[in-house]
Short mmCIF file of C-alpha atoms (C1' of nucleotides) in Angstrom, two decimals:
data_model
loop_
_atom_site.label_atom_id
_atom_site.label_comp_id
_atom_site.label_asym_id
_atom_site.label_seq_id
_atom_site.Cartn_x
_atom_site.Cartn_y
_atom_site.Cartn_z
CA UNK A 1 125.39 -19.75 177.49
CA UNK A 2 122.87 -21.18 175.03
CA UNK A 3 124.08 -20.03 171.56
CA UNK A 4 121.36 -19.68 169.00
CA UNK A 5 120.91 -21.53 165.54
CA UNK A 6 123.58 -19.82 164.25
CA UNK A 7 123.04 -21.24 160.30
CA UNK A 8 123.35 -19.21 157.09
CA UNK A 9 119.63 -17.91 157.52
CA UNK A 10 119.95 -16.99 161.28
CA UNK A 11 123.30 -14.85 160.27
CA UNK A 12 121.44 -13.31 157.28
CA UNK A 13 118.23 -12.98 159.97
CA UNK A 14 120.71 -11.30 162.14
CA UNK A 15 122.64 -8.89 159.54
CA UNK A 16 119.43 -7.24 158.51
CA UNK A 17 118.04 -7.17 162.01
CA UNK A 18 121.37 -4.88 162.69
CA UNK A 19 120.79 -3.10 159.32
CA UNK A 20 117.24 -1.97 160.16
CA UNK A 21 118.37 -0.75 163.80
CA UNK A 22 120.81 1.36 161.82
CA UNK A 23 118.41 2.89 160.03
CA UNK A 24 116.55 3.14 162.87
CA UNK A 25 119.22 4.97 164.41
CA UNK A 26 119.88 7.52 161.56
CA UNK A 27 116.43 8.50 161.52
CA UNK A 28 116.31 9.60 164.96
CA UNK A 29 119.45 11.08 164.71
CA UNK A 30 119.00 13.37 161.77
CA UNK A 31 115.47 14.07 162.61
CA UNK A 32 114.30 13.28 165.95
CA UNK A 33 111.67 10.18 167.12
CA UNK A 34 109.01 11.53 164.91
CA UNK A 35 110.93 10.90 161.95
CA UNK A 36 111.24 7.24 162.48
CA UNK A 37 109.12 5.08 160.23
CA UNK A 38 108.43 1.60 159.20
CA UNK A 39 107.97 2.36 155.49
CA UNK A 40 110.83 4.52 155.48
CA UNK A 41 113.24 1.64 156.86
CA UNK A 42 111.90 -0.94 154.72
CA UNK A 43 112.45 1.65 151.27
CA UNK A 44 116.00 1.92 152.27
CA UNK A 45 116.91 -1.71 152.58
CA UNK A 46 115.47 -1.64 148.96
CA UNK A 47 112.34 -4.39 150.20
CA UNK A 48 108.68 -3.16 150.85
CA UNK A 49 107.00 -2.61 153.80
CA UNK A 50 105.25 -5.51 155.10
CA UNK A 51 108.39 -7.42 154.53
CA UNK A 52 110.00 -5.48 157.75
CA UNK A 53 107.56 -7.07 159.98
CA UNK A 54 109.61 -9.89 159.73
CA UNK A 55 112.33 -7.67 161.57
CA UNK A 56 110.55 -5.87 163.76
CA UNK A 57 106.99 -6.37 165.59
CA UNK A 58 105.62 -2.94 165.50
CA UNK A 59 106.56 0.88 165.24
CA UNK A 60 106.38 1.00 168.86
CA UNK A 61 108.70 -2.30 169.48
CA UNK A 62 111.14 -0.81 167.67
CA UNK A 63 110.94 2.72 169.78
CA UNK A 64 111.51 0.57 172.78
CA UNK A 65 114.62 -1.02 171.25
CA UNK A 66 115.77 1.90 170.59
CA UNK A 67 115.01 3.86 174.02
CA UNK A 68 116.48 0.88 175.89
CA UNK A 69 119.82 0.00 173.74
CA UNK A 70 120.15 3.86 174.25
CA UNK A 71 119.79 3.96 177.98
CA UNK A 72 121.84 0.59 177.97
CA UNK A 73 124.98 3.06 176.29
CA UNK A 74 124.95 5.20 178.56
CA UNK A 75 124.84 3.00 181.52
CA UNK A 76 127.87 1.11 180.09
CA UNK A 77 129.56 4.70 179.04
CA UNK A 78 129.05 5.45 182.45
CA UNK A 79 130.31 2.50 184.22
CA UNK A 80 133.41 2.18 182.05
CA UNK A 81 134.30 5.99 182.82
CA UNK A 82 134.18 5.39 186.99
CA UNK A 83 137.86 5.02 187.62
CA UNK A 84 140.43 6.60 189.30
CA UNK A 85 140.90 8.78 192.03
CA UNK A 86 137.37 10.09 193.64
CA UNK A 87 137.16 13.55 192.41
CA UNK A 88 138.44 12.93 189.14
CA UNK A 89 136.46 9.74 189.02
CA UNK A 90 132.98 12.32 189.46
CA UNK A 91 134.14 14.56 186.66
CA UNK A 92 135.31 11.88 184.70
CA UNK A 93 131.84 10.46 184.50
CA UNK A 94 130.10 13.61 183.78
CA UNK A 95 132.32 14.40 180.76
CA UNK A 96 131.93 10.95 179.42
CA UNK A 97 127.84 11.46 179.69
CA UNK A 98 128.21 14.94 177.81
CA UNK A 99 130.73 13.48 175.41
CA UNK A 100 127.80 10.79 174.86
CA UNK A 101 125.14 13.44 174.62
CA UNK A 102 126.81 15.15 172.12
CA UNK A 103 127.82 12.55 169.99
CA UNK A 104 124.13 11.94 169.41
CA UNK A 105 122.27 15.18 170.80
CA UNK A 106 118.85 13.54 169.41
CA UNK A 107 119.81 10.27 171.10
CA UNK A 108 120.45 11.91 174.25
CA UNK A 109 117.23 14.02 173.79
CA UNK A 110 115.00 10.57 173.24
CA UNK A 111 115.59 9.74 177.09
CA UNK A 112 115.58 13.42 178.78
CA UNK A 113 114.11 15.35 176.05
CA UNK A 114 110.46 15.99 175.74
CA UNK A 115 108.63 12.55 175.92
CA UNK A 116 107.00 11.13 172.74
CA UNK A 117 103.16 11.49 173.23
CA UNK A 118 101.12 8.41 174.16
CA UNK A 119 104.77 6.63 174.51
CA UNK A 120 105.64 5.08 177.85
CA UNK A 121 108.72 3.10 178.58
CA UNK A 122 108.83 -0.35 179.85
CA UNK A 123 110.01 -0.64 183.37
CA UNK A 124 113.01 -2.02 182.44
CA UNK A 125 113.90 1.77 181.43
CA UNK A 126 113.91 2.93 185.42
CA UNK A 127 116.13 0.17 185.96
CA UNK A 128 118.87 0.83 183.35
CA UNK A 129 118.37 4.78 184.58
CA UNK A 130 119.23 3.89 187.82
CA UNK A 131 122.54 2.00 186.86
CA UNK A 132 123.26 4.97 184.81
CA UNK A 133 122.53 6.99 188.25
CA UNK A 134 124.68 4.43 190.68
CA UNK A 135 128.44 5.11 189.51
CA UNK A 136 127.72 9.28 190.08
CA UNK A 137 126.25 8.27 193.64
CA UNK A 138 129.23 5.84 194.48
CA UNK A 139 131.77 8.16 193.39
CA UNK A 140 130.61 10.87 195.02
CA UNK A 141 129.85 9.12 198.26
CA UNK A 142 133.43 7.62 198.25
CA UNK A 143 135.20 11.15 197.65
CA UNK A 144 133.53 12.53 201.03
CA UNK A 145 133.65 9.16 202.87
CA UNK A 146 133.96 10.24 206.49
CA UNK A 147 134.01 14.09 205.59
CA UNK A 148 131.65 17.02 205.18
CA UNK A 149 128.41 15.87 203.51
CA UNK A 150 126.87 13.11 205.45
CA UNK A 151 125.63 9.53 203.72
CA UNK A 152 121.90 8.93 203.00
CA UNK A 153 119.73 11.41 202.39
CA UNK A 154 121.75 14.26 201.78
CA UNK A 155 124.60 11.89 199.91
CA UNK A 156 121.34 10.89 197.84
CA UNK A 157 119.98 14.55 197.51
CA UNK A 158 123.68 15.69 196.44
CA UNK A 159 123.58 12.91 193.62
CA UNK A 160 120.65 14.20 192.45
CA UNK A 161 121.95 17.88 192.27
CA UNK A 162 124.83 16.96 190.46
CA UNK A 163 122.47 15.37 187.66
CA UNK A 164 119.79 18.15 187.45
CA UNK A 165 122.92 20.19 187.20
CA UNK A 166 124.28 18.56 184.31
CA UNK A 167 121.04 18.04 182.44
CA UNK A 168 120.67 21.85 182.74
CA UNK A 169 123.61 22.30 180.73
CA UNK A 170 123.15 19.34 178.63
CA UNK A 171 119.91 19.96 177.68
CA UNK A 172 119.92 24.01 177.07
CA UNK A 173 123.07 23.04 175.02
CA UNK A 174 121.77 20.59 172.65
CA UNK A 175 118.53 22.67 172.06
CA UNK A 176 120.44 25.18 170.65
CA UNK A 177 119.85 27.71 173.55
CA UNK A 178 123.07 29.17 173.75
CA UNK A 179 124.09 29.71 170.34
CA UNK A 180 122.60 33.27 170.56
CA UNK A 181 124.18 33.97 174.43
CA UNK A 182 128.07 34.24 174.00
CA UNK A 183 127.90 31.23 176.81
CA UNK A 184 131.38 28.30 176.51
CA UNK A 185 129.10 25.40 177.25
CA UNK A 186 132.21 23.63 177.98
CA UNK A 187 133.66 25.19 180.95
CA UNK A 188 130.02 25.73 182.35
CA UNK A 189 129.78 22.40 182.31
CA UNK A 190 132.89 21.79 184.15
CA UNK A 191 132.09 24.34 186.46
CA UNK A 192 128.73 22.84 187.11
CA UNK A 193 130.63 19.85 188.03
CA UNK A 194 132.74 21.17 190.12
CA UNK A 195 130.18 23.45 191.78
CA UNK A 196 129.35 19.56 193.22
CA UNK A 197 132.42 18.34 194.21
CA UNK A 198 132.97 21.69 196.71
CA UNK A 199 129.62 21.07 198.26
CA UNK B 1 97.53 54.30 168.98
CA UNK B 2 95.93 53.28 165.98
CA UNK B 3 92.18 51.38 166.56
CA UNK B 4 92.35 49.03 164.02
CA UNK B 5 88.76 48.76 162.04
CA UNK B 6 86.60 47.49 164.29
CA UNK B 7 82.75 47.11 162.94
CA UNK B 8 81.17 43.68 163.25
CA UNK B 9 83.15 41.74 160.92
CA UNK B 10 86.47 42.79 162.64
CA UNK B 11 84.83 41.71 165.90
CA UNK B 12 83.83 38.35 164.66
CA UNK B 13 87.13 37.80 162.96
CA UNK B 14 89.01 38.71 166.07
CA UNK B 15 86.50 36.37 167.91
CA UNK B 16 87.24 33.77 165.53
CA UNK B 17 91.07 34.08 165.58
CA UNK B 18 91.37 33.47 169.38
CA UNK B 19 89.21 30.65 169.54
CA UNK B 20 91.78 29.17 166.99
CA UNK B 21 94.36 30.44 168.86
CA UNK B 22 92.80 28.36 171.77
CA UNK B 23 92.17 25.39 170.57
CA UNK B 24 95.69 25.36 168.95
CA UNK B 25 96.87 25.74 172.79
CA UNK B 26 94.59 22.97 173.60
CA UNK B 27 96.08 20.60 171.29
CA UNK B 28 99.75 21.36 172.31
CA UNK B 29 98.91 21.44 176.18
CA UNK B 30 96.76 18.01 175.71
CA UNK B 31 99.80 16.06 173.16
CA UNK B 32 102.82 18.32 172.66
CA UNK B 33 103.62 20.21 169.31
CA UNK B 34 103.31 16.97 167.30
CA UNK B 35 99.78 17.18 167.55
CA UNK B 36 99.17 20.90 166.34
CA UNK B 37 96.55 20.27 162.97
CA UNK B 38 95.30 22.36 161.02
CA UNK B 39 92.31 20.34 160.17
CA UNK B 40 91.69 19.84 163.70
CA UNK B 41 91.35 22.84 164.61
CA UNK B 42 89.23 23.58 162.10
CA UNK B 43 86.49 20.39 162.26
CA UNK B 44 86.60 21.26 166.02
CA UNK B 45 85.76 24.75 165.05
CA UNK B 46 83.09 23.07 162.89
CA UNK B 47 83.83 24.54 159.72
CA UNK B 48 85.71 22.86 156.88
CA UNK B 49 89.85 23.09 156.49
CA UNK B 50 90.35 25.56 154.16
CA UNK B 51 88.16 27.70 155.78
CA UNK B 52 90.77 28.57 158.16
CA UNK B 53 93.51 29.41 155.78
CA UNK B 54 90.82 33.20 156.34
CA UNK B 55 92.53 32.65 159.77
CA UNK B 56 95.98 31.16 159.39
CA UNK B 57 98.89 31.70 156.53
CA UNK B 58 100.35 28.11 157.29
CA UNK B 59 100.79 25.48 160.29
CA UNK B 60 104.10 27.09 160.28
CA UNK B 61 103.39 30.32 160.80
CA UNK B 62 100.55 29.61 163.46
CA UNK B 63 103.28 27.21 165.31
CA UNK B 64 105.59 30.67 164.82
CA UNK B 65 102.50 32.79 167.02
CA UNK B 66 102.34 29.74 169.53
CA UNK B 67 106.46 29.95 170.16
CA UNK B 68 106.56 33.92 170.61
CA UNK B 69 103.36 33.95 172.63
CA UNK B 70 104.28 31.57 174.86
CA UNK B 71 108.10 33.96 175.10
CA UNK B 72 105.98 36.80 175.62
CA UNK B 73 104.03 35.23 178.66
CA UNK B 74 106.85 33.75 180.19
CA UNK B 75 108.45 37.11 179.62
CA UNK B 76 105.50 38.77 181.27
CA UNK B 77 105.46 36.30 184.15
CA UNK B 78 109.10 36.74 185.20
CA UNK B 79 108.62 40.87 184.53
CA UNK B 80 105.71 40.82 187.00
CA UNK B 81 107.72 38.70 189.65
CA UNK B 82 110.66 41.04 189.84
CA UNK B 83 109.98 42.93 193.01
CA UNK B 84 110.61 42.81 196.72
CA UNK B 85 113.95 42.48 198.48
CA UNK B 86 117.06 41.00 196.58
CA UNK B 87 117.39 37.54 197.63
CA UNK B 88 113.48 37.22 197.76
CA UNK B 89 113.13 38.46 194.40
CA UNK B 90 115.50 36.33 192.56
CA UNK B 91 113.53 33.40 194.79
CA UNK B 92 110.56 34.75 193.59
CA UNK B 93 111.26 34.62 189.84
CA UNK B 94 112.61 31.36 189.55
CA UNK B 95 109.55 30.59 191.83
CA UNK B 96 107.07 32.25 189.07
CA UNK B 97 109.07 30.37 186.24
CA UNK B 98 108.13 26.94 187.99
CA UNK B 99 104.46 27.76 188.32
CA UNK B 100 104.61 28.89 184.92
CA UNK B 101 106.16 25.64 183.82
CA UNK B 102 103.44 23.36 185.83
CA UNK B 103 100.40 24.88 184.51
CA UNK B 104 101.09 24.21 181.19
CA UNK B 105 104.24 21.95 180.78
CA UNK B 106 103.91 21.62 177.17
CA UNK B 107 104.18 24.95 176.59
CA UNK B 108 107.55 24.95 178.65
CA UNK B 109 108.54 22.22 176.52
CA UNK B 110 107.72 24.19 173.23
CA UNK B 111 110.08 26.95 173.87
CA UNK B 112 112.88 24.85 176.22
CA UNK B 113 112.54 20.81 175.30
CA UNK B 114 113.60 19.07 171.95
CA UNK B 115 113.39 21.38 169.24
CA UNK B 116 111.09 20.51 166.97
CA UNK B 117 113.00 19.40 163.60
CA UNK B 118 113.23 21.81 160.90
CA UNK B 119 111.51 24.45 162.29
CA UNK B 120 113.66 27.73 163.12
CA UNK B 121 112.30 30.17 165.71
CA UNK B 122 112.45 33.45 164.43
CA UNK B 123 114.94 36.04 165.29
CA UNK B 124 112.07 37.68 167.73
CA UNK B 125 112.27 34.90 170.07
CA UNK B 126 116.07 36.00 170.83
CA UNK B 127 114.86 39.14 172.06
CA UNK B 128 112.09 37.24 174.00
CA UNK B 129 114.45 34.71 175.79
CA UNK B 130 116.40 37.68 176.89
CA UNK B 131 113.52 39.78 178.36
CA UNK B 132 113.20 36.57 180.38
CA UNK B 133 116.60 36.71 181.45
CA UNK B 134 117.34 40.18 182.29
CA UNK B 135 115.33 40.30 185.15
CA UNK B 136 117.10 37.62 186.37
CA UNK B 137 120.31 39.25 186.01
CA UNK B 138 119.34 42.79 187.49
CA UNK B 139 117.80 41.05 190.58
CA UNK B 140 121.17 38.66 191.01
CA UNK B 141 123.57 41.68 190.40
CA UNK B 142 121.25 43.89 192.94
CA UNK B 143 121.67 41.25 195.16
CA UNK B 144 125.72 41.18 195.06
CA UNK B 145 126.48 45.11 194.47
CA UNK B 146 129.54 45.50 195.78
CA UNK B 147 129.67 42.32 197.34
CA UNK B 148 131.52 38.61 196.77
CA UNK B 149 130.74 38.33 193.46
CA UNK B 150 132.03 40.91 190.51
CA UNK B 151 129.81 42.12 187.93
CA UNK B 152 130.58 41.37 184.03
CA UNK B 153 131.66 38.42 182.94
CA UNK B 154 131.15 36.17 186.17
CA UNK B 155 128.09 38.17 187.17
CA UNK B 156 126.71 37.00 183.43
CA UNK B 157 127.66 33.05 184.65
CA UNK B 158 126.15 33.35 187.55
CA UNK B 159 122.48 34.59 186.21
CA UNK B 160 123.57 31.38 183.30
CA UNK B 161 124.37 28.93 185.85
CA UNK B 162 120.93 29.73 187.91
CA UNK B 163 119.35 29.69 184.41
CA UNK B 164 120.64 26.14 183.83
CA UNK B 165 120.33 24.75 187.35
CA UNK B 166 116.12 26.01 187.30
CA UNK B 167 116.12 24.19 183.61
CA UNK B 168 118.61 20.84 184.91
CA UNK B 169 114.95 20.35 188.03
CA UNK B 170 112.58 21.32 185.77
CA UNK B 171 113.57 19.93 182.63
CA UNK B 172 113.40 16.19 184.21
CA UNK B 173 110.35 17.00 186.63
CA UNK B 174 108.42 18.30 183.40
CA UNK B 175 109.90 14.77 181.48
CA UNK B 176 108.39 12.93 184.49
CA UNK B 177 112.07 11.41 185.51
CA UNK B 178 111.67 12.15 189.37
CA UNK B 179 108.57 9.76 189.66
CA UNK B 180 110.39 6.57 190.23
CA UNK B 181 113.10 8.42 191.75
CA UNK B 182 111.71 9.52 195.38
CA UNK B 183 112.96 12.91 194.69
CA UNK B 184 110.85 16.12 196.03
CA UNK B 185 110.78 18.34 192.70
CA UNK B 186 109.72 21.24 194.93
CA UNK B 187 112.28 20.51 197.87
CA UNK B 188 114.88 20.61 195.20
CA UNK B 189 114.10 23.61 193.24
CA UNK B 190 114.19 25.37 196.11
CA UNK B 191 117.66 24.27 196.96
CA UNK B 192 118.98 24.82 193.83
CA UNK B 193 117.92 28.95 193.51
CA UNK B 194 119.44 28.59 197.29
CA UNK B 195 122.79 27.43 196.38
CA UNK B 196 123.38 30.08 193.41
CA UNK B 197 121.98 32.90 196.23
CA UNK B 198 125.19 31.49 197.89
CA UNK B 199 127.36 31.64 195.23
"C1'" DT C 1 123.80 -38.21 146.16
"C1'" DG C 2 119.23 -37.00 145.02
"C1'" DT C 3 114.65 -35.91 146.00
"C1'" DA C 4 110.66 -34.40 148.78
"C1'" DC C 5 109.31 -31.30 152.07
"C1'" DA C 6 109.23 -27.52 155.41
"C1'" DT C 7 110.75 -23.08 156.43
"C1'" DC C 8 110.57 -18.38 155.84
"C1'" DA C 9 112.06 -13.82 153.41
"C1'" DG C 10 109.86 -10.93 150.65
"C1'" DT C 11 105.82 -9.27 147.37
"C1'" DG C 12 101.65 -6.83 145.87
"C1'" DA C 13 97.38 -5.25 146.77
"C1'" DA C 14 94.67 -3.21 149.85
"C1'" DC C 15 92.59 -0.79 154.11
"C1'" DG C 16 91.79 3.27 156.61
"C1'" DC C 17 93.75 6.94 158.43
"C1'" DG C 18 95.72 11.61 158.73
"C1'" DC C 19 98.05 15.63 157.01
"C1'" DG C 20 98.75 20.62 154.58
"C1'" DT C 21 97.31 23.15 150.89
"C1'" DT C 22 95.02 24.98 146.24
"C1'" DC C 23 91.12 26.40 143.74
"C1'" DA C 24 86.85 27.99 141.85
"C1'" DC C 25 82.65 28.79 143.92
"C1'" DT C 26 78.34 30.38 146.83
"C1'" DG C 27 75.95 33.21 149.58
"C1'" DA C 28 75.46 36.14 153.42
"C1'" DT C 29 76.75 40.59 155.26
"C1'" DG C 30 78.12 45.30 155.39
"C1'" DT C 31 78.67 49.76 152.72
"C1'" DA C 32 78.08 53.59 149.48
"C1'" DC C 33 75.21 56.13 146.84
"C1'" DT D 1 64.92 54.52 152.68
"C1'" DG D 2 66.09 51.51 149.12
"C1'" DT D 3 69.02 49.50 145.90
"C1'" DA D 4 73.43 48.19 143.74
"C1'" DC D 5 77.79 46.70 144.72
"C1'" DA D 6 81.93 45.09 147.11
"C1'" DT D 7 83.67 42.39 150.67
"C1'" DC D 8 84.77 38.19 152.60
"C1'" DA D 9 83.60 33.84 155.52
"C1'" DG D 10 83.01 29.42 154.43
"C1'" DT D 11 82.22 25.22 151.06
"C1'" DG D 12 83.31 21.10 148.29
"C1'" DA D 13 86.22 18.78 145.50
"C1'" DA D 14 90.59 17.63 144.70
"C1'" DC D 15 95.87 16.96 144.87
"C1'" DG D 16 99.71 14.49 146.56
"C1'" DC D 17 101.76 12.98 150.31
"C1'" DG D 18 102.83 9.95 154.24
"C1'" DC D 19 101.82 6.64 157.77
"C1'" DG D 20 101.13 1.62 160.20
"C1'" DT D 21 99.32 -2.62 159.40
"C1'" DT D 22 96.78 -7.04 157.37
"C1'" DC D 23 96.55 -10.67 154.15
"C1'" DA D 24 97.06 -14.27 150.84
"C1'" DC D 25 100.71 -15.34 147.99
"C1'" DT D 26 105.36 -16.73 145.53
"C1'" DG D 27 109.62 -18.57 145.31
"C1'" DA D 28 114.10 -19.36 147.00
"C1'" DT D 29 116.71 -21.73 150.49
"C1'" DG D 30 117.90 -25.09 153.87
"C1'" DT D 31 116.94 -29.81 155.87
"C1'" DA D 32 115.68 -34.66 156.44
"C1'" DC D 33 115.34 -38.90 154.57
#
DNA sequence: TGTACATCAGTGAACGCGCGTTCACTGATGTAC
DNA sequence: TGTACATCAGTGAACGCGCGTTCACTGATGTAC
């Protein structure tokens, strides 16, 4: 692996490069993706604001970084939660994505909330979903290996369901929607899950 | 009922107030809520900006008419679907919900996706988001009288678990996550209002 | 070890844009006598 | 029917704010001889 310069300047280069994806980070996580700003970054690491272009190549770069290290979480969330015996394996994934989401509702909302206007993701972002998408389809494909629901199509089509599902939850949940319902988001969500698994 | 005055200038102001009302729409249907301005509106209307303060007390409080009218047509729309046999009513609902969604999925967005930040929807729109849902109930608990499923409590999850399950499909179709997924949004939806009818 | 040079982080001024909102006002329109 | 008055839609100037982005520059730091 080809390490980089790696003298004082590159370190320093690198320290504030982490400092302004903090910041990054904080904005959209107290306010949402329309709070995030250049000028605002730059004020808060004490320089101006054309200095931050040596960080950073544009407002929209930076969205990018931010939509794809996001996506790049949860795929690795995801992945390091698919252990352990197949149906526990399925719901052990799905709590680790809503444990994610709500760690960071607005971080979960910048991939399946509304999409920014005039944004698009890079292709790169339907790749990451689909390794975020992968682990739920080979868990649930190995816990009715040989059994009821058949492979392919309707393997594929349950996969799906069991993510609509949760983003139903998910996303009603961290808009607020059930604060004024008397609903336990928790154990809908597990029974979401679950509804799955008996398919 | 009391007319409310209604000589010329009433007429023109009324006149006035929808086509601002309009073009309002026109800017969240074309860019989300982000893009709802004031000044837009009003250059568009071809008159200056404060001129529409006659019209408006604050963005605020025209984004406030926006939210509840958009409750109150959603409301309408899922009043005006609830007829016909049990099963084919609650079909025919969440049906009505999805159409409503794809004409204008903005204005789905506005009342269901990311919540815009800082603004709080006023205690009306409670009562709006359960006119939507009652119908949904009464057809669901028509549907099970004295049947499988128990009223109360898990006749209340049931309407909340179709409720999430129509937001989990359209909540990603509306994000545009099914496009480079080979998924049928349609095909889906459908199977989802099928498999709480089976509950 | 010391000096000359290249690198590069950060500045300051500026551009052009957009926003919501206020204020004192003009002038046309409708209304009351 | 005509005139005086009140109503009120819309103007123009201004305030203060924020944004992303460019440009020529200063000055400190690291590097090569």
């Amino acid at each position: 692996m080809a390490v980089p310069p790696a003298g004082p300047r590159a370190r320093y280069r690198e320290q504030v490069t982490a400092e302004v994806r903090g910041l990054a980070w904080s904005q959209v996580e107290s306010a949402g993706v329309s709070a995030l700003s250049l000028k605002a970054i730059a004020h808060q690491l004490g320089m101006t604001a054309p200095a931050l272009y040596r960080y950073v190549g544009s407002r929209d770069e930076l969205l990018t970084e931010l939509v794809l290290s996001a996506y790049r979480d949860l795929a690795e969330t995801v992945e390091a939660a698919a252990s352990g015996e197949p149906a526990a394996r399925v719901r052990g994934i799905a709590d680790a994505i809503r444990a994610w989401a709500l760690a960071s509702p607005q971080r979960y909302l910048l991939l399946y909330g509304t999409p920014v206007p005039g944004y698009q993701a890079p292709a790169e972002a339907t790749e990451l979903a689909q390794r975020i998408f992968a682990p739920l389809h080979t868990a649930l494909e190995v816990l009715t290996a040989g059994s009821r629901t058949p492979a392919g199509r309707a393997g594929f089509d349950r996969t799906v369901r069991l993510w609509t599902r949760v983003h139903g939850v998910l996303g009603l949940e961290l808009a607020g929607h059930f604060t004024t319902m008397d609903v336990e988001p928790e154990r809908l969500f597990a029974d979401e899950v679950t509804s799955v698994l008996d398919d």
